[in-house]
Amino acid sequence: AYAMNPEGAITGYYIDSGNVYHGFFRDSEGVITSFDAPGAGRGAQQGTYPYGINNYDVVTGYYIDSNYVAHGFVLAQ
């Protein structure tokens, strides 16, 4: 987990067995949803890195594409 809003929703990331990063969103009821930003790479050290969440459950962060270039993203739940 990396960030939590006042309503109790949480965002963060996890690393799979291939060393790829994936985002997750846990709503205030405890339901967890995994996600990957569009364009996120699927190789080692690539993927989705969520770092913020606001009161409306909008998640922000960045992703690393298949060329190891970083890009920002905004995801509305």
Coordinates of C-alpha atoms in Angstrom, one line a residue:
A1 CA 0.0 0.0 0.0
Y2 CA 1.2 3.5 -0.8
A3 CA -1.6 6.0 -0.3
M4 CA -5.0 6.1 1.5
N5 CA -7.8 8.7 1.3
P6 CA -10.0 9.9 4.2
E7 CA -12.8 7.4 3.2
G8 CA -10.4 4.5 3.7
A9 CA -9.7 3.6 0.0
I10 CA -6.2 2.5 -0.6
T11 CA -3.9 2.3 -3.6
G12 CA -0.5 0.8 -4.1
Y13 CA 1.4 -1.8 -6.1
Y14 CA 2.6 -5.4 -6.0
I15 CA 5.3 -7.2 -7.8
D16 CA 4.7 -10.5 -9.6
S17 CA 7.1 -13.4 -10.0
G18 CA 8.4 -11.9 -13.3
N19 CA 9.4 -8.7 -11.3
V20 CA 6.6 -6.7 -13.1
Y21 CA 4.7 -4.1 -11.1
H22 CA 0.9 -4.0 -11.0
G23 CA -1.4 -1.5 -9.3
F24 CA -4.2 -2.2 -7.0
F25 CA -7.2 -0.3 -5.6
R26 CA -8.9 -1.3 -2.4
D27 CA -12.2 0.4 -1.9
S28 CA -13.6 1.5 1.5
E29 CA -15.6 -1.8 1.7
G30 CA -12.5 -3.9 1.3
V31 CA -12.9 -5.0 -2.4
I32 CA -9.5 -5.2 -4.1
T33 CA -9.1 -4.5 -7.8
S34 CA -5.8 -5.1 -9.7
F35 CA -5.0 -2.9 -12.7
D36 CA -2.3 -2.0 -15.2
A37 CA -2.1 1.4 -16.8
P38 CA -2.7 1.4 -20.6
G39 CA 0.7 1.1 -22.2
A40 CA 2.5 -0.3 -19.1
G41 CA 5.3 -2.7 -20.0
R42 CA 5.2 -6.3 -19.0
G43 CA 9.0 -6.9 -18.5
A44 CA 11.1 -6.9 -15.4
Q45 CA 11.1 -3.5 -13.6
Q46 CA 8.2 -2.3 -15.9
G47 CA 4.6 -1.8 -15.1
T48 CA 2.3 0.4 -13.0
Y49 CA 3.2 2.4 -9.9
P50 CA 0.2 4.2 -8.2
Y51 CA 1.3 6.8 -5.7
G52 CA -1.8 8.9 -4.9
I53 CA -5.5 8.8 -4.3
N54 CA -8.0 11.6 -3.7
N55 CA -11.4 11.8 -2.0
Y56 CA -13.1 10.8 -5.2
D57 CA -11.1 7.5 -5.6
V58 CA -9.1 9.0 -8.5
V59 CA -5.6 7.3 -8.5
T60 CA -2.5 8.9 -9.9
G61 CA 1.0 7.6 -10.5
Y62 CA 3.3 6.5 -13.3
Y63 CA 4.0 3.5 -15.4
I64 CA 7.1 2.2 -17.2
D65 CA 6.6 1.1 -20.8
S66 CA 8.4 -1.6 -22.7
N67 CA 11.2 0.8 -23.6
Y68 CA 11.7 1.7 -19.9
V69 CA 10.3 5.2 -20.4
A70 CA 8.2 6.6 -17.6
H71 CA 4.7 8.2 -18.2
G72 CA 2.1 9.6 -15.8
F73 CA -1.4 8.3 -15.5
V74 CA -4.7 9.3 -13.9
L75 CA -7.3 6.5 -13.3
A76 CA -10.9 7.3 -12.2
Q77 CA -12.6 4.4 -10.3

